[in-house]
Amino acid sequence: MTKAYANLIDGEMITTSETIEVVNPANEQVIGVVPSCTKDELDRAVDAARSAFKSWKKTSADERQKVVQGIAAAIKDNAEELYRLLTSEQGKPHAQAQQEIYGAAGLAAAQSTLTLDDVINQDDDTRLSRTRRVPVGVVGGIVPWNFPIMMAIQKIVPALVAGCTIVLKPSPFTPLTTLRIAELIKDVVPAGTVNIITGPDELGPMITEHPGIDKITFTGSTATGKKIMEGASRDLKRITLELGGNDASIVLPDADVEKVAEQLFWSSFSNAGQVCIAAKRIYIHEDIYDDLSKAIAEYAKGVVVGDGSQQGTGVGPIQNKKQFERVCELIQDAKDNGYQFLTGGDTDPSGTGYYVPITILDNPPEDARIVAEEQFGPVMPLMKFSTVEEAIERANNSEYGLAGAVWTKDTEKGVEIAEQLETGTVWVNEFMQLSPFTPFGGHKQSGIGAEYGLDGLKEFTNPQVITVKRDAAV
Ligand code: NAD
């Protein structure tokens, strides 16, 4: 049944006459409609956020913590309803949707405890100088479709903790669970502090260029990130950009083939490969290439691709038609170029649901599109290397610099390699591990600034230095 969802503006759930349909990618059925906001609703949301900011910025850390913990509780207490809804709009299997919902609640609870203490710069007979962090103001949050809830929470929570208010825009492809959370937190957050509005992509630039917004925090593609930077430059809004990645994993010859095969598989195919920090290129030392590539392909054959709401599904559909077509195009390009497939490769663009079979390529060349571009789908190229120096050079040969991983029994060597990778995060012998207290951000064209931890929180503030001259002749 198609349900109509509402937006949260100034503590009220509102609807609009124009709506946007939201489709379940597993069967292409419309499962909900959401408001299609125009400049009018955006203005109302920004006015509400500006007005709420006046009092919210003066609240104590304890008060803010309590509100944020209320958000965490609302999500946790309704987790089952939320993860089922998330699967129906995003496509990810229930277990992964559950992880996202509980992960978002956990992130909110953990980050509610963060505080930015004043720093004393000088304290002597001549002067007292102190740096405090003041909230930047009204934040515009723009979120993608791959982790709609995690990304929404990692924008709403630090904004509130820092003393800011926010106007958040989910992706038009995945707004339902976010709007259900909006309903759940309507009476948890003071009116106007959190506003959640939906609309087409065109609503994005209106937010970026809105004079009543002081900062943009964005997660999405590098192409959109560049437009946001341009739009935000008009009035020098602060920006945090979490963008695309083409993360490389490097597997050294001492790695245990059986043990790493499964981990490497999920480092690439979790959420059907639609993870900014998924391993998108895997470089395997030539001594173990044949054994390991065979083991990964063998493991892949046991993973079920299907509707995420069905038990046993390991990899769901691609989230939307446009992305589905792009992934199919990349696979076709690999076929046209005669690259070898270890498994998968047979797509059916005319079938119902945006399903792509798990596809693994056998040592395609470095300039293949599937290696050079961010695929964002269940397609992984495995490549052979001879020397560590060569692997590092190939891993760094990208405009992106989000994350990477090294797999080896020799952890000292692993760290030595990690330090040479040009990315914001590098894991040794694990993948996709993020902590609410540790900064996460991209190098090169993978982003600007950081989220998470005190570094992330600082991005919602401006430093203010107050000095008092102690020996002044006044
Ligand atoms: P996208 O850039 O197409 O859209 C993201 C959001 O921006 C959506 O809400 C969209 O409506 C909005 N938008 C579109 N055009 C806009 C414009 N001109 N101005 C302002 N907003 C606009 O990205 P996507 O396809 O939804 O997400 C996939 C991309 O996100 C991938 O590249 C992925 O790597 C990246 N991503 C990065 C991270 C990270 O933390 N670095 C995390 C998740 C996803």
XYZ file of C-alpha atoms in Angstrom, residues 50-288:
239
model
C 17.189 30.405 12.650
C 14.629 31.184 15.278
C 15.320 27.983 17.259
C 19.069 28.652 17.065
C 18.686 31.722 19.284
C 17.789 29.620 22.301
C 19.361 26.263 21.360
C 22.858 27.796 21.171
C 22.506 28.853 24.801
C 21.574 25.399 26.120
C 24.007 23.465 28.288
C 25.906 20.386 27.131
C 23.697 18.318 29.469
C 20.469 19.573 27.900
C 21.758 18.833 24.403
C 22.964 15.412 25.467
C 19.517 14.574 26.831
C 17.798 15.563 23.579
C 20.258 13.579 21.463
C 19.869 10.559 23.714
C 16.118 10.905 23.154
C 16.754 10.620 19.413
C 18.889 7.509 19.995
C 16.150 5.944 22.124
C 13.399 6.735 19.594
C 15.381 4.937 16.895
C 16.302 1.969 19.084
C 12.778 1.521 20.451
C 11.353 1.370 16.929
C 14.233 -0.510 15.338
C 12.233 -3.355 13.842
C 9.733 -1.120 12.051
C 12.580 1.122 10.869
C 14.873 -1.580 9.506
C 12.030 -3.229 7.597
C 11.091 0.113 6.052
C 14.746 0.783 5.247
C 15.063 -2.517 3.387
C 11.926 -1.776 1.385
C 13.212 1.571 0.122
C 16.974 0.991 0.016
C 17.166 -2.678 -0.957
C 19.772 -3.873 1.574
C 19.075 -7.204 3.303
C 17.314 -7.066 6.667
C 20.453 -7.952 8.634
C 22.373 -5.042 7.070
C 19.410 -2.666 7.529
C 19.255 -3.731 11.174
C 22.967 -2.945 11.530
C 22.398 0.499 10.057
C 19.469 1.311 12.363
C 21.167 0.083 15.543
C 24.428 1.643 14.340
C 22.716 5.028 13.945
C 21.174 4.794 17.429
C 24.582 3.813 18.849
C 26.311 6.657 17.022
C 23.804 9.180 18.398
C 24.187 7.879 21.964
C 27.988 7.866 21.725
C 28.328 11.280 20.098
C 25.917 12.863 22.560
C 28.803 12.671 25.056
C 31.255 14.700 22.974
C 32.150 18.146 24.276
C 34.500 20.815 23.032
C 36.187 22.302 26.068
C 37.645 25.776 26.148
C 41.406 25.994 25.615
C 43.526 28.395 27.659
C 46.125 29.929 25.375
C 47.775 32.222 27.872
C 47.217 32.774 31.565
C 49.800 35.030 33.203
C 50.190 38.483 34.724
C 49.750 40.217 31.368
C 46.868 38.389 29.791
C 44.222 35.704 29.950
C 43.529 34.272 26.518
C 40.922 31.582 25.961
C 39.591 29.850 22.847
C 35.970 28.718 22.919
C 34.057 26.983 20.166
C 30.843 28.716 19.176
C 28.145 26.989 17.092
C 28.283 28.013 13.456
C 24.505 28.581 13.173
C 21.997 26.899 10.873
C 23.309 23.803 9.116
C 22.094 22.430 5.777
C 22.535 18.639 5.673
C 22.338 16.774 2.357
C 22.301 12.984 2.379
C 22.743 10.176 -0.235
C 20.775 6.941 -0.750
C 23.242 4.242 0.273
C 23.127 4.713 4.079
C 20.215 7.136 4.493
C 19.849 6.796 8.258
C 23.483 6.596 9.280
C 24.265 9.644 7.142
C 21.274 11.613 8.447
C 22.199 10.886 12.058
C 25.864 11.723 11.537
C 24.730 15.180 10.429
C 21.847 15.848 12.841
C 23.667 14.711 15.990
C 26.910 16.703 15.844
C 24.921 19.755 14.702
C 22.754 19.570 17.839
C 25.653 18.681 20.135
C 27.595 21.711 18.868
C 24.593 23.983 19.518
C 23.522 24.361 15.879
C 20.108 23.761 14.338
C 19.628 21.915 11.068
C 17.602 21.626 7.876
C 18.188 18.140 6.477
C 17.395 16.851 2.991
C 17.380 13.072 2.430
C 17.926 11.638 -1.034
C 14.694 11.600 -3.083
C 15.357 7.851 -3.582
C 15.380 6.965 0.142
C 13.437 9.471 2.252
C 10.878 7.171 3.947
C 12.735 5.858 6.995
C 14.169 9.319 7.670
C 10.654 10.813 7.612
C 9.380 8.074 9.915
C 12.198 9.011 12.309
C 11.175 12.673 11.909
C 7.712 11.689 13.139
C 9.203 9.743 16.047
C 11.439 12.607 17.198
C 8.952 15.416 16.582
C 8.295 15.837 20.295
C 11.791 14.795 21.385
C 13.623 17.749 19.812
C 12.647 21.368 20.496
C 10.597 22.820 17.608
C 12.772 24.162 14.798
C 16.040 22.574 15.928
C 15.684 19.668 13.482
C 13.785 20.205 10.224
C 13.600 17.448 7.618
C 12.414 18.354 4.141
C 12.188 16.293 0.963
C 12.276 17.256 -2.663
C 14.007 16.549 -5.950
C 17.732 17.038 -6.534
C 16.913 20.683 -7.416
C 16.171 21.343 -3.747
C 19.892 20.688 -3.074
C 21.286 23.826 -4.743
C 18.521 25.906 -3.106
C 19.864 24.755 0.272
C 23.485 25.294 -0.727
C 22.801 28.847 -1.848
C 20.309 29.825 0.855
C 21.506 32.981 2.664
C 19.927 31.795 5.938
C 22.173 28.716 6.098
C 25.664 29.011 7.554
C 27.166 25.615 6.857
C 26.650 22.681 4.514
C 27.453 19.141 5.532
C 27.166 16.883 2.514
C 27.652 13.218 1.736
C 27.371 12.115 -1.864
C 29.212 12.007 -5.146
C 32.327 14.021 -5.950
C 30.552 15.633 -8.925
C 27.782 16.990 -6.662
C 30.352 17.934 -4.004
C 32.035 20.266 -6.494
C 28.714 21.969 -7.266
C 28.056 22.376 -3.566
C 31.431 23.985 -3.008
C 30.654 26.422 -5.807
C 27.177 27.235 -4.447
C 28.447 27.593 -0.883
C 31.232 29.945 -2.000
C 28.748 32.776 -2.636
C 28.527 33.665 1.028
C 31.500 31.605 2.230
C 29.451 28.954 3.995
C 31.463 26.436 5.945
C 31.479 23.061 4.193
C 32.144 19.456 5.085
C 32.164 17.169 2.058
C 32.222 13.350 2.290
C 32.512 12.215 -1.307
C 33.249 9.248 -3.529
C 36.036 6.716 -3.252
C 37.843 4.050 -5.243
C 39.362 2.249 -2.292
C 42.168 -0.242 -2.843
C 43.002 -3.302 -0.771
C 46.508 -4.748 -0.941
C 46.920 -8.416 -0.038
C 50.489 -9.534 0.746
C 51.717 -13.079 0.001
C 51.734 -14.117 3.680
C 47.951 -13.628 4.042
C 45.972 -16.768 4.873
C 43.934 -17.399 1.715
C 41.015 -19.188 3.383
C 40.724 -16.643 6.190
C 40.860 -13.490 4.079
C 38.677 -14.657 1.166
C 35.385 -14.155 3.028
C 36.467 -10.835 4.537
C 37.635 -9.509 1.187
C 34.334 -10.569 -0.329
C 32.259 -8.610 2.192
C 34.618 -5.644 2.078
C 33.441 -5.278 -1.515
C 29.902 -6.656 -1.658
C 28.287 -5.423 1.539
C 25.244 -3.263 0.650
C 25.636 -4.554 -2.929
C 28.919 -2.647 -3.196
C 27.163 0.681 -2.621
C 29.466 1.789 0.170
C 31.782 4.754 -0.157
C 34.455 2.824 1.780
C 33.940 -0.535 0.043
C 37.043 -2.162 -1.423
C 36.622 -1.280 -5.075
C 39.993 -2.567 -6.329
C 41.775 -5.543 -4.800
C 45.490 -5.991 -5.489
C 46.691 -9.522 -4.681
C 50.329 -10.622 -4.678
C 51.087 -12.913 -7.630
C 52.212 -15.765 -5.333
C 48.683 -16.209 -3.951
